Short mmCIF file of C-alpha atoms in Angstrom, two decimals:
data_model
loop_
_atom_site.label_atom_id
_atom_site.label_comp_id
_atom_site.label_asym_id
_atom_site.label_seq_id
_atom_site.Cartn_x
_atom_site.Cartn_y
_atom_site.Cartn_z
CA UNK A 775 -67.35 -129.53 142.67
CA UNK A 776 -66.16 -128.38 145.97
CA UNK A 777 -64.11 -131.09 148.15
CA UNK A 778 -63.36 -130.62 152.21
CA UNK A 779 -60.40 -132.41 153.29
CA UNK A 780 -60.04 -132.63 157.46
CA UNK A 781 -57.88 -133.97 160.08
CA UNK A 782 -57.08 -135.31 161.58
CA UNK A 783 -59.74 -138.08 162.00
CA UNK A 784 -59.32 -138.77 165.79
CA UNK A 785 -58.22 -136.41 168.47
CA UNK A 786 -57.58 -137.53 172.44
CA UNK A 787 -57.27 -134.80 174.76
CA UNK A 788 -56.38 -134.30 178.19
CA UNK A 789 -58.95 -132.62 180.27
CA UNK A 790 -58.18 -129.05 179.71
CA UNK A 791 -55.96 -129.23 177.11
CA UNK A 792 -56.52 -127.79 173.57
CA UNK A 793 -58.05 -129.34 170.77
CA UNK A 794 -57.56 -128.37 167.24
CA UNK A 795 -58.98 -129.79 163.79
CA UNK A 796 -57.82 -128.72 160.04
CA UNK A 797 -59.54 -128.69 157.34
CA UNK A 798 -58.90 -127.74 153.33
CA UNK A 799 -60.99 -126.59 150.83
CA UNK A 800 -60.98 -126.53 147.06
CA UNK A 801 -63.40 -123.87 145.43
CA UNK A 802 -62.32 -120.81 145.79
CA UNK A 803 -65.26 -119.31 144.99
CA UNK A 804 -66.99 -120.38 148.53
CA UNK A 805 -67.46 -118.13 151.42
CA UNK A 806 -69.43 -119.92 154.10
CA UNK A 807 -67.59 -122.56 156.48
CA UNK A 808 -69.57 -123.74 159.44
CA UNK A 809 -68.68 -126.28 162.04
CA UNK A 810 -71.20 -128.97 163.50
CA UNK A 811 -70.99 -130.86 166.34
CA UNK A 812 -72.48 -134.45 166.45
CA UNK A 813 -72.55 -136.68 169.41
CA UNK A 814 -72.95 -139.99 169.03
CA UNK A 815 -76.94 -140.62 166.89
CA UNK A 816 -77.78 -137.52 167.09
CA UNK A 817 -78.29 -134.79 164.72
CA UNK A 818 -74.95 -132.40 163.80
CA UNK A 819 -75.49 -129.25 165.21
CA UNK A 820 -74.03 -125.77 164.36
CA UNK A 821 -71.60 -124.79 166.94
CA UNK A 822 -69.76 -121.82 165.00
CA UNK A 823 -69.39 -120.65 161.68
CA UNK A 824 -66.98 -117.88 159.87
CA UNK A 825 -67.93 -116.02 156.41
CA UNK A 826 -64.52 -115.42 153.49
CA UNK A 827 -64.65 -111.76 154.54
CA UNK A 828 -63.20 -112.18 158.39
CA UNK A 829 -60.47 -113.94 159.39
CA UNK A 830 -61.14 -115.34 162.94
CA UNK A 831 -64.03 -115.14 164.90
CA UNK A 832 -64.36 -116.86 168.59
CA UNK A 833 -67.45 -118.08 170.72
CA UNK A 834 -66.48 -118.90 174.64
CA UNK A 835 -64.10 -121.71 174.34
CA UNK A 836 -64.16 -122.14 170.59
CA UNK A 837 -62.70 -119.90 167.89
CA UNK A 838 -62.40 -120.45 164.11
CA UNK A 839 -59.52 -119.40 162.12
CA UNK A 840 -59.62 -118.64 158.11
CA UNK A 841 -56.84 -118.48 155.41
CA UNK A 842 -58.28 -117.68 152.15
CA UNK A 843 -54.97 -117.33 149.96
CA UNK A 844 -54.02 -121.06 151.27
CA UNK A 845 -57.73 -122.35 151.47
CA UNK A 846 -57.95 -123.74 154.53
CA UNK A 847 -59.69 -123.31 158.23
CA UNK A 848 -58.99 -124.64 161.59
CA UNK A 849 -61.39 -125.27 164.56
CA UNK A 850 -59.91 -124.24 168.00
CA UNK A 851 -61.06 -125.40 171.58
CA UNK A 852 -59.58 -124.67 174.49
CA UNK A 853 -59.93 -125.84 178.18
CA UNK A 854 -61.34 -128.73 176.67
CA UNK A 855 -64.11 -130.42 179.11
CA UNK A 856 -65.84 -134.43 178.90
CA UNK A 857 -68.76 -132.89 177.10
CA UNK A 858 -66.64 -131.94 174.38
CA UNK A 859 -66.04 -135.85 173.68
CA UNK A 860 -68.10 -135.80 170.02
CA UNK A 861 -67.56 -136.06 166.49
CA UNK A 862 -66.65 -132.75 164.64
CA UNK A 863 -67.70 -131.73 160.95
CA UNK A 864 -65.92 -128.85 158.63
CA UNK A 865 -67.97 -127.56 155.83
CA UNK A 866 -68.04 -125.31 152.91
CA UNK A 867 -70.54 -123.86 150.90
CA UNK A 868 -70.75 -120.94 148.48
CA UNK A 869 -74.52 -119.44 148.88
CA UNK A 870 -76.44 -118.17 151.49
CA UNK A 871 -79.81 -116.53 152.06
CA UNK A 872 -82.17 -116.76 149.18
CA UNK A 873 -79.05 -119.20 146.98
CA UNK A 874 -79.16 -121.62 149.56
CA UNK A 875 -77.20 -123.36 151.55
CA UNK A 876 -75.43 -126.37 149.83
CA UNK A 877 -72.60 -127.77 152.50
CA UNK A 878 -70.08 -129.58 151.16
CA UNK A 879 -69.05 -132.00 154.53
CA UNK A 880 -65.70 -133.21 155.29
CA UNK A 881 -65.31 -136.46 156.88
CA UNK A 882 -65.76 -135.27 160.44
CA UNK A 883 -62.72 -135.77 163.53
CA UNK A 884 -63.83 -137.99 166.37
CA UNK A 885 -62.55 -135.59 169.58
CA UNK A 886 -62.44 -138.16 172.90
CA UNK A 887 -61.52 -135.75 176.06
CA UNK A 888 -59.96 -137.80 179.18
CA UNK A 889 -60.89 -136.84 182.11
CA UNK B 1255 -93.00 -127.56 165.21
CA UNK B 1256 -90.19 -126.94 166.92
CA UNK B 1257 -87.17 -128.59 165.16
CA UNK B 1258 -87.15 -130.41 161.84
CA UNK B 1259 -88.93 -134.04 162.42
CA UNK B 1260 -88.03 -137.12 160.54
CA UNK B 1261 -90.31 -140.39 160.07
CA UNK B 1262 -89.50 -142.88 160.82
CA UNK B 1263 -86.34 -142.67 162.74
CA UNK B 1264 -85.44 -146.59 161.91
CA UNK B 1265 -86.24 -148.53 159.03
CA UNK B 1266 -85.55 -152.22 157.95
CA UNK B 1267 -86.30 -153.44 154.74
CA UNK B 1268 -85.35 -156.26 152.05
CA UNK B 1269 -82.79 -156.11 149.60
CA UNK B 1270 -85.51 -154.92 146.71
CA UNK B 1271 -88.11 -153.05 148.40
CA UNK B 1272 -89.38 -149.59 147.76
CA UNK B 1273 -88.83 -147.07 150.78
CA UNK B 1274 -89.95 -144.07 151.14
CA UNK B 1275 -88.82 -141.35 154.07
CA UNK B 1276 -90.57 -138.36 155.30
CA UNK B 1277 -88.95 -134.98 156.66
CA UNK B 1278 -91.13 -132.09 158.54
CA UNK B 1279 -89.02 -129.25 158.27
CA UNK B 1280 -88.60 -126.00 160.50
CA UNK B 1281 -92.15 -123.86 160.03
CA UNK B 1282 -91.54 -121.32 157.65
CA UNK B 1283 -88.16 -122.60 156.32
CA UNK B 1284 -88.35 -122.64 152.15
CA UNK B 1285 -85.03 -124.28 152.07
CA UNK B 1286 -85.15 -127.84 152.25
CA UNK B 1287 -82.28 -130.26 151.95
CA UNK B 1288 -81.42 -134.13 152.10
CA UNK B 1289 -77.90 -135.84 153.04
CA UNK B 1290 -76.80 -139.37 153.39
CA UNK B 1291 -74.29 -140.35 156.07
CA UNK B 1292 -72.63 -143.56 155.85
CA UNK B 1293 -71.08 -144.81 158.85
CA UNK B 1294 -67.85 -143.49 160.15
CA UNK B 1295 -68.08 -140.40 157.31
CA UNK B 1296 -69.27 -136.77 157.02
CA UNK B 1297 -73.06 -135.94 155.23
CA UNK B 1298 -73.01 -136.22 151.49
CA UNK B 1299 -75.34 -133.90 149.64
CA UNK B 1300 -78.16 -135.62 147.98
CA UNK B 1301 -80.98 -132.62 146.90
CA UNK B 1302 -82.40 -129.18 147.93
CA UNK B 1303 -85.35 -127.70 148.01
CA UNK B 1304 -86.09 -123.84 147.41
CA UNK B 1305 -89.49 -124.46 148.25
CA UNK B 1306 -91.59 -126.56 146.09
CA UNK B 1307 -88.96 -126.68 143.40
CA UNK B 1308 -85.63 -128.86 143.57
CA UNK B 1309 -83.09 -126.45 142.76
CA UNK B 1310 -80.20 -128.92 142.79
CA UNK B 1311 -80.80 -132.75 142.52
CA UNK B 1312 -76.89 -132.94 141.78
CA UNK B 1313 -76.44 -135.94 144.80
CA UNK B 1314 -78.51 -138.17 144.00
CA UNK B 1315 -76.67 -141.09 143.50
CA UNK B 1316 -78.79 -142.27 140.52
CA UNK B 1317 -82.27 -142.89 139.14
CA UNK B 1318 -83.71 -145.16 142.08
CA UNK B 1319 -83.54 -141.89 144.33
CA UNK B 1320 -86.35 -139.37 143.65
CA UNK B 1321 -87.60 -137.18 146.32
CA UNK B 1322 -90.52 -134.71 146.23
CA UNK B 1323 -91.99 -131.50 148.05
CA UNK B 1324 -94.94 -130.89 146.68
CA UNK B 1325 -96.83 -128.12 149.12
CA UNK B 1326 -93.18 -126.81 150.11
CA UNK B 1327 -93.41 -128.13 153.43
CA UNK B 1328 -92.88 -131.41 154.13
CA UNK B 1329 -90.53 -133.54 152.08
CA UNK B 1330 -90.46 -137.41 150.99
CA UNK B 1331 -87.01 -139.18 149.97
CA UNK B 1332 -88.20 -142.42 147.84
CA UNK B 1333 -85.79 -144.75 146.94
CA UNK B 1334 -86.96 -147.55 144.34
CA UNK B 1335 -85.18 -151.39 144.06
CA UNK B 1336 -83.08 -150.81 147.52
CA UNK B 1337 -80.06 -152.17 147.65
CA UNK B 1338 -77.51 -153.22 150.42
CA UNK B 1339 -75.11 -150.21 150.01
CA UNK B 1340 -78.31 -147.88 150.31
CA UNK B 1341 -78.06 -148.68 154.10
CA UNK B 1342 -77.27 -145.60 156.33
CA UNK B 1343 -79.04 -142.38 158.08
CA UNK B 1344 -81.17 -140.25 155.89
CA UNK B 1345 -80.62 -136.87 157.07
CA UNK B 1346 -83.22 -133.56 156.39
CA UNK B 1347 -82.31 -130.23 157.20
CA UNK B 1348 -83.75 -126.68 156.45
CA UNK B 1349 -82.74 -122.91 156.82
CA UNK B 1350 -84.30 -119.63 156.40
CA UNK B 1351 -84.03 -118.29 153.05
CA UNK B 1352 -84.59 -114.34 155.18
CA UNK B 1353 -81.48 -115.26 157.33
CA UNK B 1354 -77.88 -114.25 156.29
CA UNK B 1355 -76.07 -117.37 157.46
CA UNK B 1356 -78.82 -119.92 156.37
CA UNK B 1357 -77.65 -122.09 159.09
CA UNK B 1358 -79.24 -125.42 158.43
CA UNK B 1359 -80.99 -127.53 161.00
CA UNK B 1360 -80.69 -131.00 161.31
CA UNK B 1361 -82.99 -133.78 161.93
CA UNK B 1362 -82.46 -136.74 164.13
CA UNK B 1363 -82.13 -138.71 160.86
CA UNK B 1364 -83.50 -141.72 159.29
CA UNK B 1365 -81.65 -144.89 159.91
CA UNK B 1366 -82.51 -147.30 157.16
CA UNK B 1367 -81.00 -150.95 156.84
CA UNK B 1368 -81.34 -152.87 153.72
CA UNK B 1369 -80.88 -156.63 154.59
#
């Protein structure tokens, strides 16, 4: 089955600075890979995702970059603020719509920003 | 309702016991799904729903784990003979099967602690 590698597993930022998490995938066959956000008990939430058939896509502060050939995708945030402080999740998954939407997690990066 | 809802958000039982944990998903969502997330590590896949119908039961761990949907609506994660290492949050999500990402949407999650 699929397996999500990321790091790294903590992050400290400056305020302002930029904030970037890897991850690596193993089936080439998937196509979906969102990013969720979890602060600390509560439930991940989606913050961006990118389909196989782009190769960036950005949101505000945050893009998302994808390299098919090497399989692996990066999360990117700049000007990094406090409320950014939060655990991060990678994830893969090869369906969609009526397939569903099996996510394949990897093991999340705890981001602390420093005021 | 207006997010997915998960009863109840903490439970405590004896090494033993029979649990059982309940997940309201999204109105409307047909796609149902169940993760486990141990401290410190990213959700692991347990079983999904396509409405009343598991259409992958590949996570679960082994046969003391059975959940059910039986109205394709609300779900119920039962886990039989609980043991120590069964301890951390239950987690329900659910997605559109008419959207094209078929984001999922978390729940708070279940916190159970097997003593």
């Amino acid at each position: 089955g699929e397996n999500v590698e990321q790091h790294p597993s903590t992050l400290s930022v400056q305020e302002g600075d930029s904030a970037v998490i890897k991850c690596t995938y193993s089936d080439s066959a998937s196509n979906y890979f969102p990013w969720y956000k979890q602060e600390l008990g509560k439930r991940p939430q989606l913050i961006i995702d990118i389909r196989s058939n782009v190769g960036e896509k950005k949101d505000q502060r945050i893009a998302v970059t994808l390299n098919k050939t090497a399989k692996h995708f990066s999360l990117h945030i700049t000007e990094t603020q406090p409320e950014d402080s939060a655990v991060y999740f990678c994830a893969a998954s090869k369906g969609g719509g009526a397939a569903g939407n099996k996510l394949t997690f990897g093991g999340g990066t705890r981001v602390l920003v420093k005021p | 309702g207006a997010g997915v809802s998960q009863t109840p958000s903490n439970k405590v039982t004896e090494k033993g016991k029979y649990v059982e944990l309940r997940c309201d998903p999204i109105s409307g969502h047909t796609a149902l799904y169940w993760y486990r997330q141990s401290l410190g590590q990213g959700p692991e896949f347990l079983i999904y729903f396509q409405g009343t119908g598991a259409a992958d039961d590949s996570g679960l761990p082994n046969d003391r784990f059975f959940a059910v949907r039986p109205e394709g609506s609300v779900s119920t994660l039962k886990i039989q003979r609980t043991e120590r290492g069964d301890s951390a949050v239950y987690l329900c999500a659910s997605s559109s099967s008419s959207e094209r990402t078929g984001e999922l949407f978390f729940g708070e999650g279940s916190r159970l602690t097997v003593l």
